[in-house]
PDB file of C-alpha atoms in Angstrom:
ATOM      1  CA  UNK A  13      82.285  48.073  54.459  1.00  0.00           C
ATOM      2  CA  UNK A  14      86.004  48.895  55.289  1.00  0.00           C
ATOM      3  CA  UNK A  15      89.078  46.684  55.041  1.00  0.00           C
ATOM      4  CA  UNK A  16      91.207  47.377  57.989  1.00  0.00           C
ATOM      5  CA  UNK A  17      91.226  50.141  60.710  1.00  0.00           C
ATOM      6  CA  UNK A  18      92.901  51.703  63.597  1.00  0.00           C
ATOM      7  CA  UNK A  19      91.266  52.119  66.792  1.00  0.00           C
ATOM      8  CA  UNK A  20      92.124  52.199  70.679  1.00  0.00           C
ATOM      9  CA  UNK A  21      90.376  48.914  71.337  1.00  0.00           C
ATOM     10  CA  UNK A  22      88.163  47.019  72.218  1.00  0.00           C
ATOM     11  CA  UNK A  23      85.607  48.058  69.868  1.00  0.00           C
ATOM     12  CA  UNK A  24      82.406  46.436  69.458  1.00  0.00           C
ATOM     13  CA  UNK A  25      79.195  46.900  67.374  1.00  0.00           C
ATOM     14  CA  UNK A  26      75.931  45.788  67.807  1.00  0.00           C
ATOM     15  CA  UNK A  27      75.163  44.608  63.556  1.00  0.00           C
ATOM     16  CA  UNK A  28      78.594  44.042  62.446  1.00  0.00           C
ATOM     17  CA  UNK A  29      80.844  41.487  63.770  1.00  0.00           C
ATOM     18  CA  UNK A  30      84.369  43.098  64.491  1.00  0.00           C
ATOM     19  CA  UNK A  31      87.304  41.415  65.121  1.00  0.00           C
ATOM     20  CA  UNK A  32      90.189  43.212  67.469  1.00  0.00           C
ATOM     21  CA  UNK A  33      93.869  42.943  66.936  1.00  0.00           C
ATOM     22  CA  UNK A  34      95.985  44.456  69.240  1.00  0.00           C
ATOM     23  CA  UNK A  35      99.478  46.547  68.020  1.00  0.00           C
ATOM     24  CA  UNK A  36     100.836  48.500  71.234  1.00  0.00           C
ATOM     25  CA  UNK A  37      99.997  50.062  74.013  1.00  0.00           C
ATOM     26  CA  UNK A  38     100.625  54.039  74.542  1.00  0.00           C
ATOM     27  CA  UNK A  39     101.186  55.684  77.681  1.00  0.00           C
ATOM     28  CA  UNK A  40      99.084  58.577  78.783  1.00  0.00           C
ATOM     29  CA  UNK A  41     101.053  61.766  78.931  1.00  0.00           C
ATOM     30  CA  UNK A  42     100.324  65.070  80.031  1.00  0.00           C
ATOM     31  CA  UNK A  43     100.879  67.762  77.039  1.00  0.00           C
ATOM     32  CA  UNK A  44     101.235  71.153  77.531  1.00  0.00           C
ATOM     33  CA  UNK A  45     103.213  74.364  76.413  1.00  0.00           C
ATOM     34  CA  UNK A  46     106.976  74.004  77.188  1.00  0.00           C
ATOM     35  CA  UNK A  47     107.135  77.402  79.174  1.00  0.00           C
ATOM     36  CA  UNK A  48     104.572  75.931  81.999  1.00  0.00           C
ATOM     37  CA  UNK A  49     105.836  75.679  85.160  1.00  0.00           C
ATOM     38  CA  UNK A  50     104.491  71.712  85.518  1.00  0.00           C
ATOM     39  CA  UNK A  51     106.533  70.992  82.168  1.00  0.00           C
ATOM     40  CA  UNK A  52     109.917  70.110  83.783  1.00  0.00           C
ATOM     41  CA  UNK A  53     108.529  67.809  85.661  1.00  0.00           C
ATOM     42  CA  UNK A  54     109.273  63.972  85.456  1.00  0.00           C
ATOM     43  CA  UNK A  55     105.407  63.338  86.364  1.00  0.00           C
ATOM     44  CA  UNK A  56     102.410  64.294  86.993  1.00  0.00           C
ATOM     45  CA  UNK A  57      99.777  62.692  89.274  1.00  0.00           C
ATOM     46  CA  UNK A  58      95.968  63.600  89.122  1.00  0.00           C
ATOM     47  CA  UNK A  59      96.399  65.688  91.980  1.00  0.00           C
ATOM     48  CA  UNK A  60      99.014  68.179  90.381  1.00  0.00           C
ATOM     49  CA  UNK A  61      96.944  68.347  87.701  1.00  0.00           C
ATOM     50  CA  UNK A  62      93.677  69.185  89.611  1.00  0.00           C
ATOM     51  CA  UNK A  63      93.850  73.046  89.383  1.00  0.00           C
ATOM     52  CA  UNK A  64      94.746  73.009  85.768  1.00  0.00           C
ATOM     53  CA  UNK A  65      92.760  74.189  82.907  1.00  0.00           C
ATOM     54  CA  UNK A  66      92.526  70.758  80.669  1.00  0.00           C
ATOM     55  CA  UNK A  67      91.528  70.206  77.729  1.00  0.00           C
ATOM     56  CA  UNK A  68      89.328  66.893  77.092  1.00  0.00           C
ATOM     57  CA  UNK A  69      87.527  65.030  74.167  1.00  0.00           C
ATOM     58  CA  UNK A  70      83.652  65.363  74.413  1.00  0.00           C
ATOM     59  CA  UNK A  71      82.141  62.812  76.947  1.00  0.00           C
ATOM     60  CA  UNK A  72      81.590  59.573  76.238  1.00  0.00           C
ATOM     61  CA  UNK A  73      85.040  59.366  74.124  1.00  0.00           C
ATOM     62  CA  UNK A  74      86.896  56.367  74.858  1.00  0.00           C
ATOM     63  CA  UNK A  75      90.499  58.688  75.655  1.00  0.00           C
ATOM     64  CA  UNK A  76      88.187  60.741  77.520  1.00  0.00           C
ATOM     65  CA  UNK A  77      86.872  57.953  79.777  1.00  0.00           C
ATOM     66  CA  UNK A  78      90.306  57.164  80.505  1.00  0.00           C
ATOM     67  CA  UNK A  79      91.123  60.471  81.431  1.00  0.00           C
ATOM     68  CA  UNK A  80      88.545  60.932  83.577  1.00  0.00           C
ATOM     69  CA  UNK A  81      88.780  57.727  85.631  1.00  0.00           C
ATOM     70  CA  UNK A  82      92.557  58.352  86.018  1.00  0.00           C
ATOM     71  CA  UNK A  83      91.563  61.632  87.504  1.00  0.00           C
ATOM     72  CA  UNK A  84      88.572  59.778  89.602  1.00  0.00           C
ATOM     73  CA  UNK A  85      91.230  57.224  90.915  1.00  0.00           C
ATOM     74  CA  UNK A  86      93.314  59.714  92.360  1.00  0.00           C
ATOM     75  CA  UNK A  87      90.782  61.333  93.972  1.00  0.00           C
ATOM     76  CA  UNK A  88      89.894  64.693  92.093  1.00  0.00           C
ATOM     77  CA  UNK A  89      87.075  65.622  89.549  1.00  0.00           C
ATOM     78  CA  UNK A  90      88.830  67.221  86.366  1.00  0.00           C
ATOM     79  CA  UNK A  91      88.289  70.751  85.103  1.00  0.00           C
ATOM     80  CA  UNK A  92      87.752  71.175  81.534  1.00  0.00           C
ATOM     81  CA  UNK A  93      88.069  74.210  80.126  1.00  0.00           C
ATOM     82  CA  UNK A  94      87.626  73.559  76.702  1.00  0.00           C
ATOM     83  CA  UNK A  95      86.153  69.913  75.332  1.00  0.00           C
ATOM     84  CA  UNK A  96      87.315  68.968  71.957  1.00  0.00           C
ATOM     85  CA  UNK A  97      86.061  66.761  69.062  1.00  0.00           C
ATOM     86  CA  UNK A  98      89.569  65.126  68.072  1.00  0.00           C
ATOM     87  CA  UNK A  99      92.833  64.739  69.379  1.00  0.00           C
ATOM     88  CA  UNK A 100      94.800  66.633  67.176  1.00  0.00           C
ATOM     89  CA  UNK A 101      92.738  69.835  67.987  1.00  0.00           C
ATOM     90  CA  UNK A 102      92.988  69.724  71.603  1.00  0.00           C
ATOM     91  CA  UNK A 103      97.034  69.353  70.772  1.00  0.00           C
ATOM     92  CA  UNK A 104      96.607  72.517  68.788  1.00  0.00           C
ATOM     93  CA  UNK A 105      94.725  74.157  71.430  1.00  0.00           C
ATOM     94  CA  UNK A 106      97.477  73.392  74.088  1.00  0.00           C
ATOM     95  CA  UNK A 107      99.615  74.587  71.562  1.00  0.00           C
ATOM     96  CA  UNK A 108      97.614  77.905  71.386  1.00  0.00           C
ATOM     97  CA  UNK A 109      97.901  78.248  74.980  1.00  0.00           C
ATOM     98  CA  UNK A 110      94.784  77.066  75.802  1.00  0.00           C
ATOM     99  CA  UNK A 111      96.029  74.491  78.958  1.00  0.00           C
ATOM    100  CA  UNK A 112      96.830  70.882  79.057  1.00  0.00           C
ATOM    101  CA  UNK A 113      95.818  68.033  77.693  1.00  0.00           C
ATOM    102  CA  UNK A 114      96.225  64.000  78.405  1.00  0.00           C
ATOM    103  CA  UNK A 115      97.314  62.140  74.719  1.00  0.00           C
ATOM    104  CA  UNK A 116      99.562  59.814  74.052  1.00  0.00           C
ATOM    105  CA  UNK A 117     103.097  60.545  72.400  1.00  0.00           C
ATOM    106  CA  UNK A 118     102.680  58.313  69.215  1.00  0.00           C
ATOM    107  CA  UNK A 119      99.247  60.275  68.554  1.00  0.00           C
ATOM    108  CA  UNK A 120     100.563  64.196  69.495  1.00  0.00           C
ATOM    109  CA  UNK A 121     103.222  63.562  66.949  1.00  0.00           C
ATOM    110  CA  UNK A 122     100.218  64.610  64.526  1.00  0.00           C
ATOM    111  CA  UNK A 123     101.225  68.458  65.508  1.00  0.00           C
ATOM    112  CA  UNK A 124     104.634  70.405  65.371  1.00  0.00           C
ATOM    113  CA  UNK A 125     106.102  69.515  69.028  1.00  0.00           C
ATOM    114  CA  UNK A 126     108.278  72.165  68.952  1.00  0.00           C
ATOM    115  CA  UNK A 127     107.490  74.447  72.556  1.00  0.00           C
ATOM    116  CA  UNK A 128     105.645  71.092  73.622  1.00  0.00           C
ATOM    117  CA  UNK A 129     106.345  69.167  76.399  1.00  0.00           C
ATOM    118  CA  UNK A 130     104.957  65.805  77.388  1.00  0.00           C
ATOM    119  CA  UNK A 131     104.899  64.609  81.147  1.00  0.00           C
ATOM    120  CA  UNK A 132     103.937  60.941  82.078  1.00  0.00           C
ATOM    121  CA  UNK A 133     101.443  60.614  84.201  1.00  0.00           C
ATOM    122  CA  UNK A 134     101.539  58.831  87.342  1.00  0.00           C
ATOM    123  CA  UNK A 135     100.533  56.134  88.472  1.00  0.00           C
ATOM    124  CA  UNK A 136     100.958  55.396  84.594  1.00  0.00           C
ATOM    125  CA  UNK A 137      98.499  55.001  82.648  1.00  0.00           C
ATOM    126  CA  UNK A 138      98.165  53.118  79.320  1.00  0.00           C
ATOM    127  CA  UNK A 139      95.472  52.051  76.692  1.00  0.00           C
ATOM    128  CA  UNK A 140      95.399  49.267  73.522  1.00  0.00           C
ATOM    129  CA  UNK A 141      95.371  50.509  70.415  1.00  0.00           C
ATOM    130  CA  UNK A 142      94.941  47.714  67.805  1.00  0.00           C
ATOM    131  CA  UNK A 143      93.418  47.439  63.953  1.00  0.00           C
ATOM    132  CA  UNK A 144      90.098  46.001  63.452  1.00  0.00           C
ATOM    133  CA  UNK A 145      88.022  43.995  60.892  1.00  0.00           C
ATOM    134  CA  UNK A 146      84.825  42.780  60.160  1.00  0.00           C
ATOM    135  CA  UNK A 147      85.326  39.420  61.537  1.00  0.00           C
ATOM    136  CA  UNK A 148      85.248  36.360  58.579  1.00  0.00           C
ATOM    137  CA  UNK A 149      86.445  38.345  56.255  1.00  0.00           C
ATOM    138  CA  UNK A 150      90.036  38.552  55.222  1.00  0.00           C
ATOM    139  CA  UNK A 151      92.355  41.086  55.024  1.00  0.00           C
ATOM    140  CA  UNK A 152      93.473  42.198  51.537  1.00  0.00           C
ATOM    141  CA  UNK A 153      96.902  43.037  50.111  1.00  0.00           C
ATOM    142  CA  UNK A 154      96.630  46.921  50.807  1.00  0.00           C
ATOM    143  CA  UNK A 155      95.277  46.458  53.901  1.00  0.00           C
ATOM    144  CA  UNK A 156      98.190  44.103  54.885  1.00  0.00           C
ATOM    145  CA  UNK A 157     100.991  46.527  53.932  1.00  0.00           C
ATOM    146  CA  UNK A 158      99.239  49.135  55.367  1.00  0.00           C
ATOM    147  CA  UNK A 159      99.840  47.478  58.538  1.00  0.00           C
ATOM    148  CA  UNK A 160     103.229  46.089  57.235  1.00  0.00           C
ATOM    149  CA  UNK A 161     104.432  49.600  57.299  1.00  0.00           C
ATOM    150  CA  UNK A 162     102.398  50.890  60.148  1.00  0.00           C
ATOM    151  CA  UNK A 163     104.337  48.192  62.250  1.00  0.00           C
ATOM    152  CA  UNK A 164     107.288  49.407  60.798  1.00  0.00           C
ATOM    153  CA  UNK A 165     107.185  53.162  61.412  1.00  0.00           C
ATOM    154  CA  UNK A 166     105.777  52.497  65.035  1.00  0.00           C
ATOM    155  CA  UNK A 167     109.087  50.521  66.105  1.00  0.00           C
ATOM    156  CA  UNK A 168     111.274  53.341  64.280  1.00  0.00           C
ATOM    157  CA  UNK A 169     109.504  56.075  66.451  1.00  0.00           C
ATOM    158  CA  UNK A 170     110.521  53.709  69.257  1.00  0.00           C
ATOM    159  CA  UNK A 171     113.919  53.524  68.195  1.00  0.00           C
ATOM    160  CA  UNK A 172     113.997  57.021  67.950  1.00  0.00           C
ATOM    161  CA  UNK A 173     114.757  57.908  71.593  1.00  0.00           C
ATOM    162  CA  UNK A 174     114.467  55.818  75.205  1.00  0.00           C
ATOM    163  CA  UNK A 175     111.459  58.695  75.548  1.00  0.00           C
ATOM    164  CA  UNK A 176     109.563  56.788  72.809  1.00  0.00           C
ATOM    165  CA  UNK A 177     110.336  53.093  73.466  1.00  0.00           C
ATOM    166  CA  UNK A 178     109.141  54.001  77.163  1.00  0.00           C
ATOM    167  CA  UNK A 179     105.797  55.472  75.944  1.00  0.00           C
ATOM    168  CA  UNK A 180     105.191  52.682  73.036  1.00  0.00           C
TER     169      UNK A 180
END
């Protein structure tokens, strides 16, 4: 049993009713060492990125799904060089030098950006990230200000800079 959580969304489950509430939507961004020669850019499409060592979630991630169809739409199979469990580690493994990943810029914030760049991608891409609960059940008082102030530090990152309202 859980009282709220945060997920990109929809999520489903076959023996417990969840209910989906959407917060944002992030924008897909390429993320990659400042010094690389694709981080000036103001985009990237699939193609630029073709020849590049990435690197991805494990399969069957819901962030890696989207990855991979926005390379499939634009025509060219991704190369993975390294497949990670969780977001923040591929971040630290781009950080390491390891190639380029595809986050969002809400969720990279989890590592020191500092020699990072992020590039949108192009034709942009974006995916729902919402809370969840088991539906019938009501949300209790920690679980509401939890949100309260989740709501509140997502609209100060996007106050932060036109970079962040853009990607948020």
């Amino acid at each position: 049993v859980y009282d709220v959580g945060i997920a990109s969304l929809p999520v489903t489950h076959s023996l417990v009713a969840i209910e989906n509430q959407p917060l944002l939507s992030v924008r897909a961004e390429a993320v990659m060492r400042a010094d690389h020669p694709l981080a000036r850019r103001a985009s990237l499409s699939a193609e630029e990125l073709a020849g590049e060592p990435l690197v991805g979630l494990w399969p069957n991630q819901r962030w890696r799904r989207q990855v991979d169809d926005f390379f499939r739409s634009g025509g060219v199979t991704a190369r993975y060089a390294i497949e990670a469990q969780s977001s923040l580690m591929a971040c630290q493994l781009v950080r390491d030098g390891a190639g380029i990943t595809i986050l969002d810029r809400l969720a990279a914030r989890a590592i020191d950006l500092s020699g990072i760049a992020l590039v949108p991608l192009v034709p942009e891409r974006r995916i729902l990230v919402g809370w969840i609960h088991q539906r019938g059940r009501r949300l209790n008082a920690a679980a509401e200000a939890f949100l309260d102030c989740m709501r509140r530090s997502v609209e100060d990152f996007r106050a932060a800079s036109s970079a962040n309202a853009e990607a948020v």
